[in-house]
Short mmCIF file of C-alpha atoms in Angstrom, two decimals:
data_model
loop_
_atom_site.label_atom_id
_atom_site.label_comp_id
_atom_site.label_asym_id
_atom_site.label_seq_id
_atom_site.Cartn_x
_atom_site.Cartn_y
_atom_site.Cartn_z
CA MET A 1 84.81 108.72 91.31
CA ILE A 2 85.57 105.16 92.62
CA HIS A 3 86.31 102.35 89.50
CA ILE A 4 85.59 99.63 91.27
CA VAL A 5 86.85 96.05 90.19
CA PRO A 6 85.11 93.26 91.58
CA LYS A 7 86.41 89.97 93.18
CA PRO A 8 85.44 87.38 90.64
CA THR A 9 84.86 84.77 93.06
CA ASP A 10 82.69 87.16 94.92
CA THR A 11 79.14 84.83 95.75
CA PRO A 12 75.94 86.15 96.73
CA ASP A 13 76.57 84.62 100.36
CA ASP A 14 79.88 85.93 100.16
CA ASN A 15 80.29 89.20 98.52
CA SER A 16 83.37 91.48 99.15
CA THR A 17 82.88 93.82 96.73
CA GLY A 18 79.35 94.51 97.47
CA ALA A 19 80.21 94.73 101.26
CA VAL A 20 81.91 97.57 100.08
CA MET A 21 79.58 99.28 97.86
CA ARG A 22 77.41 99.12 100.58
CA GLU A 23 79.74 101.28 102.82
CA LEU A 24 80.20 103.67 99.65
CA GLU A 25 77.09 104.22 99.17
CA ARG A 26 76.29 104.83 102.95
CA ALA A 27 78.95 107.40 102.91
CA GLY A 28 77.50 109.36 99.46
CA ALA A 29 80.23 108.13 97.40
CA ARG A 30 80.31 107.75 93.39
CA TYR A 31 81.74 104.48 91.82
CA GLY A 32 80.95 102.68 89.28
CA VAL A 33 81.84 98.69 88.29
CA LEU A 34 85.00 98.67 85.76
CA ASP A 35 84.74 95.41 83.62
CA LEU A 36 88.59 94.81 83.46
CA GLY A 37 87.57 92.37 80.20
CA ALA A 38 85.72 94.99 78.28
CA VAL A 39 88.41 97.40 78.30
CA ASP A 40 91.22 97.91 75.47
CA PRO A 41 93.35 99.73 78.10
CA LEU A 42 95.37 101.58 75.14
CA ASP A 43 92.09 103.57 74.63
CA SER A 44 90.39 103.50 78.03
CA GLY A 45 89.16 107.14 78.27
CA LEU A 46 91.16 106.76 82.14
CA GLU A 47 92.94 109.58 83.31
CA ASN A 48 93.34 110.43 86.89
CA GLU A 49 90.30 108.19 88.49
CA LEU A 50 90.61 105.85 91.30
CA ILE A 51 91.14 102.19 90.69
CA TRP A 52 89.49 99.75 93.40
CA VAL A 53 90.78 96.61 92.44
CA CYS A 54 89.09 94.06 95.12
CA GLY A 55 89.63 90.77 92.87
CA ILE A 56 90.87 89.57 89.34
CA ARG A 57 91.51 86.81 87.53
CA GLN A 58 94.64 84.80 87.15
CA ASP A 59 95.29 85.23 83.22
CA GLY A 60 97.65 87.68 81.37
CA HIS A 61 94.84 89.94 80.08
CA GLN A 62 93.91 91.36 83.21
CA PHE A 63 97.22 91.74 84.52
CA GLU A 64 98.12 93.77 81.08
CA THR A 65 95.08 95.91 81.41
CA LEU A 66 95.78 97.02 85.23
CA ASN A 67 99.18 97.67 84.52
CA VAL A 68 98.67 99.90 81.21
CA LEU A 69 95.99 101.90 83.72
CA SER A 70 98.33 102.30 86.63
CA LEU A 71 100.30 104.86 84.11
CA HIS A 72 97.51 107.41 84.02
CA ASN A 73 95.68 106.48 87.54
CA ARG A 74 95.80 105.48 91.21
CA VAL A 75 95.08 101.35 90.81
CA ILE A 76 94.69 99.95 94.83
CA ASN A 77 96.28 97.52 94.69
CA THR A 78 99.21 98.19 92.80
CA PRO A 79 100.16 95.78 89.64
CA GLU A 80 103.04 95.23 91.11
CA SER A 81 101.99 94.45 94.62
CA ILE A 82 99.29 91.98 93.39
CA VAL A 83 101.61 90.35 91.33
CA ALA A 84 104.29 89.81 93.95
CA CYS A 85 101.40 88.43 96.24
CA ALA A 86 100.46 86.33 93.93
CA SER A 87 104.18 84.89 93.46
CA LYS A 88 105.15 82.99 96.45
CA VAL A 89 108.35 83.34 95.49
CA MET A 90 108.45 86.52 94.88
CA THR A 91 106.56 86.79 98.36
CA THR A 92 109.63 85.85 99.95
CA ALA A 93 112.26 86.98 98.56
CA LEU A 94 110.92 90.36 98.80
CA LEU A 95 110.11 89.52 103.08
CA LEU A 96 113.82 87.96 102.91
CA ALA A 97 115.00 91.74 101.67
CA ASN A 98 113.07 93.29 104.17
CA ASN A 99 114.21 91.46 107.33
CA VAL A 100 110.84 89.95 107.81
CA ARG A 101 110.87 86.83 109.52
CA THR A 102 109.30 83.59 107.01
CA PRO A 103 110.02 79.67 107.57
CA GLU A 104 112.49 78.57 105.72
CA THR A 105 112.07 78.57 102.23
CA ALA A 106 113.38 77.11 98.90
CA TYR A 107 112.66 77.44 95.29
CA MET A 108 114.20 74.90 93.10
CA GLN A 109 114.62 73.03 89.52
CA SER A 110 116.95 70.57 90.40
CA GLU A 111 115.60 67.54 92.41
CA GLU A 112 118.51 67.01 93.88
CA GLN A 113 118.61 70.39 95.72
CA ALA A 114 114.32 69.17 96.71
CA ARG A 115 115.57 66.02 98.47
CA LYS A 116 118.77 67.23 100.53
CA PHE A 117 116.29 70.75 101.30
CA LEU A 118 113.54 67.68 102.37
CA LEU A 119 115.67 65.19 104.30
CA ARG A 120 117.45 68.33 105.97
CA HIS A 121 114.30 69.55 107.69
CA GLY A 122 112.39 66.02 107.67
CA LYS A 123 109.10 67.43 106.81
CA VAL A 124 107.81 70.20 104.83
CA VAL A 125 105.34 71.97 103.21
CA TYR A 126 104.61 71.70 99.45
CA LYS A 127 102.67 74.79 97.63
CA PRO A 128 101.52 75.68 94.22
CA LEU A 129 103.44 78.66 93.49
CA TYR A 130 100.17 80.86 92.35
CA GLY A 131 97.71 78.97 94.42
CA TYR A 132 95.25 80.06 96.72
CA ASP A 133 92.77 79.89 99.36
CA GLY A 134 94.71 76.59 100.75
CA ASN A 135 94.43 74.80 97.45
CA GLY A 136 97.05 72.18 96.55
CA ILE A 137 99.19 72.35 99.88
CA ARG A 138 100.27 68.92 101.41
CA LEU A 139 103.02 67.74 103.68
CA VAL A 140 105.57 66.08 102.42
CA THR A 141 107.82 63.87 104.23
CA GLU A 142 109.50 61.32 101.74
CA PRO A 143 111.18 62.31 98.32
CA GLY A 144 108.64 59.94 96.31
CA GLU A 145 106.07 62.28 97.50
CA LEU A 146 107.69 65.40 95.89
CA GLY A 147 106.03 65.09 92.45
CA PRO A 148 107.26 66.57 89.65
CA GLY A 149 109.08 70.23 89.87
CA PRO A 150 109.33 72.67 90.31
CA TRP A 151 109.02 72.41 94.13
CA TYR A 152 108.27 75.55 96.21
CA LEU A 153 109.27 74.15 100.04
CA GLN A 154 108.57 75.44 103.13
CA GLU A 155 109.93 73.97 105.94
CA TYR A 156 107.27 72.43 108.50
CA VAL A 157 106.63 74.14 111.66
CA LYS A 158 103.84 72.24 113.65
CA ASN A 159 101.17 73.68 114.86
CA ASP A 160 97.13 74.05 115.32
CA ARG A 161 96.10 77.39 113.76
CA ASP A 162 97.37 80.51 111.94
CA PHE A 163 96.76 84.11 112.01
CA ARG A 164 95.22 86.74 109.39
CA VAL A 165 95.82 89.91 110.27
CA PHE A 166 94.17 92.39 107.58
CA VAL A 167 96.90 95.83 107.49
CA LEU A 168 94.98 98.76 105.56
CA GLY A 169 97.28 102.06 104.53
CA GLY A 170 100.13 100.27 106.79
CA GLU A 171 98.27 99.81 109.81
CA ALA A 172 97.18 96.27 111.34
CA VAL A 173 93.43 96.59 111.77
CA GLY A 174 91.93 93.38 112.69
CA ALA A 175 92.93 90.23 113.32
CA ILE A 176 91.67 86.54 113.62
CA ALA A 177 92.76 83.02 114.72
CA ARG A 178 92.25 80.22 111.94
CA VAL A 179 91.95 77.08 113.60
CA SER A 180 91.86 72.79 112.39
CA ASP A 181 92.89 69.77 113.12
CA THR A 182 94.98 69.40 109.45
CA LEU A 183 97.53 71.39 107.54
CA MET A 184 95.67 73.90 106.13
CA HIS A 185 93.79 76.69 108.29
CA ASN A 186 91.85 78.48 105.12
CA ILE A 187 88.25 78.91 105.86
CA HIS A 188 88.07 77.59 102.44
CA GLN A 189 89.24 74.52 103.53
CA GLY A 190 87.39 73.65 106.40
CA GLY A 191 89.46 75.76 109.19
CA THR A 192 86.93 77.62 111.49
CA GLY A 193 88.29 81.62 112.05
CA MET A 194 87.60 83.62 115.30
CA PRO A 195 88.41 87.02 116.33
CA VAL A 196 91.63 87.73 118.05
CA ALA A 197 93.02 90.86 119.76
CA ILE A 198 96.40 92.27 117.84
CA ASP A 199 99.11 92.23 120.03
CA GLU A 200 102.54 94.24 119.39
CA GLU A 201 104.66 91.57 118.34
CA MET A 202 101.85 90.55 116.35
CA ARG A 203 100.85 94.67 114.47
CA ALA A 204 104.80 94.87 113.96
CA THR A 205 105.66 91.29 111.86
CA ALA A 206 102.01 92.82 109.77
CA ASP A 207 103.07 95.99 109.39
CA ALA A 208 106.79 95.26 108.24
CA ALA A 209 105.17 91.88 105.72
CA ALA A 210 103.16 94.66 104.13
CA ALA A 211 106.09 97.88 103.84
CA ALA A 212 108.32 95.11 102.46
CA ILE A 213 105.13 94.65 99.64
CA GLY A 214 104.45 98.07 99.27
CA ILE A 215 100.97 97.54 99.53
CA ASP A 216 98.19 99.76 100.28
CA TYR A 217 95.97 96.64 102.13
CA CYS A 218 96.63 93.28 102.35
CA GLY A 219 95.68 89.95 104.61
CA VAL A 220 99.15 88.81 105.97
CA ASP A 221 99.01 84.90 107.51
CA LEU A 222 101.35 84.24 110.44
CA LEU A 223 102.38 81.16 112.50
CA ARG A 224 103.27 81.49 115.74
CA ASP A 225 106.37 79.52 116.19
CA ARG A 226 109.47 79.42 119.27
CA ASP A 227 110.88 82.27 118.32
CA GLY A 228 107.63 84.63 117.77
CA TYR A 229 105.45 85.33 114.74
CA THR A 230 106.91 84.21 111.17
CA VAL A 231 104.83 85.43 108.12
CA LEU A 232 103.25 82.56 105.73
CA GLU A 233 102.69 84.67 102.72
CA VAL A 234 100.47 87.73 101.56
CA ASN A 235 97.36 88.35 99.96
CA GLY A 236 96.97 91.05 98.05
CA THR A 237 93.04 90.80 97.38
CA PRO A 238 91.85 89.08 100.68
CA ASN A 239 88.78 88.17 102.07
CA TRP A 240 88.07 88.92 105.83
CA HIS A 241 86.08 86.56 107.05
CA CYS A 242 85.09 86.39 110.39
CA MET A 243 87.29 89.34 111.70
CA ALA A 244 85.19 91.87 114.01
CA ALA A 245 86.69 94.97 112.52
CA PRO A 246 84.31 96.60 110.21
CA ILE A 247 86.92 96.32 107.46
CA PRO A 248 84.27 97.15 104.58
CA GLU A 249 83.38 100.21 106.78
CA LEU A 250 87.46 101.32 107.26
CA LEU A 251 88.42 99.89 103.28
CA ALA A 252 85.33 102.23 101.96
CA ARG A 253 86.75 105.52 103.68
CA TYR A 254 90.56 104.85 102.91
CA LEU A 255 89.18 104.64 99.18
CA ILE A 256 87.38 108.09 99.50
CA GLU A 257 90.61 109.48 101.53
CA ARG A 258 92.90 108.44 98.46
CA GLU A 259 90.30 109.76 96.25
CA ARG A 260 89.88 112.96 97.87
CA GLU A 261 93.99 113.09 98.01
CA MET A 262 93.91 113.27 94.18
CA ARG A 263 91.33 115.82 93.33
CA ALA A 264 93.41 118.31 96.30
#
């Protein structure tokens, strides 16, 4: 049976977990909902099971519970990869370690270092370390706008859109362009999404980013600069709004195949 941890931000009008559940039902797969808040991971009764994490709350209990459950079960996505994606610093470090292009980025506690980084680039983008959906992202042009540290700062790449590429099992399977006239192009920040074809450079960049994180599936956010595509971040519990690709069906099939491999 596939044990499902629902995404806590699901709503009746935007239910990622429910969309995949419906595809599992169509395929005749057995599944159940797993409430991490009701689980003692030291005495869960779960062993050699497949656990799909559509989303989790950013709290210590859920992370620790998943970590322990992963010792004796197959967890998709793994706790390590979800944590890596949740931390923008770790995501950047893994991209750099694997030679995946990403905007020049710095993470510092020193205000002097932050000022130097800003003055060198002229404009930088401040991002909350554990932010999501574009919340708290802002353009900084003057040292007085830095606010309190520490600071995770990226060089500003002028653009009017970014790209979300959905990678599943190491292969890019769907993509959208997210367009807006503001700094943030996220759908939750008012961006408009539209399906786009995946060109070979986009595919190679997104696949390499997913491999760098070591993740089953993810949303890779790209910008296009003068040298090609560069990776902004990798989302370990991604939405797939506006994609033409049948992501719920593909994801359900992936889960069924992984469980079948476990039983073989």
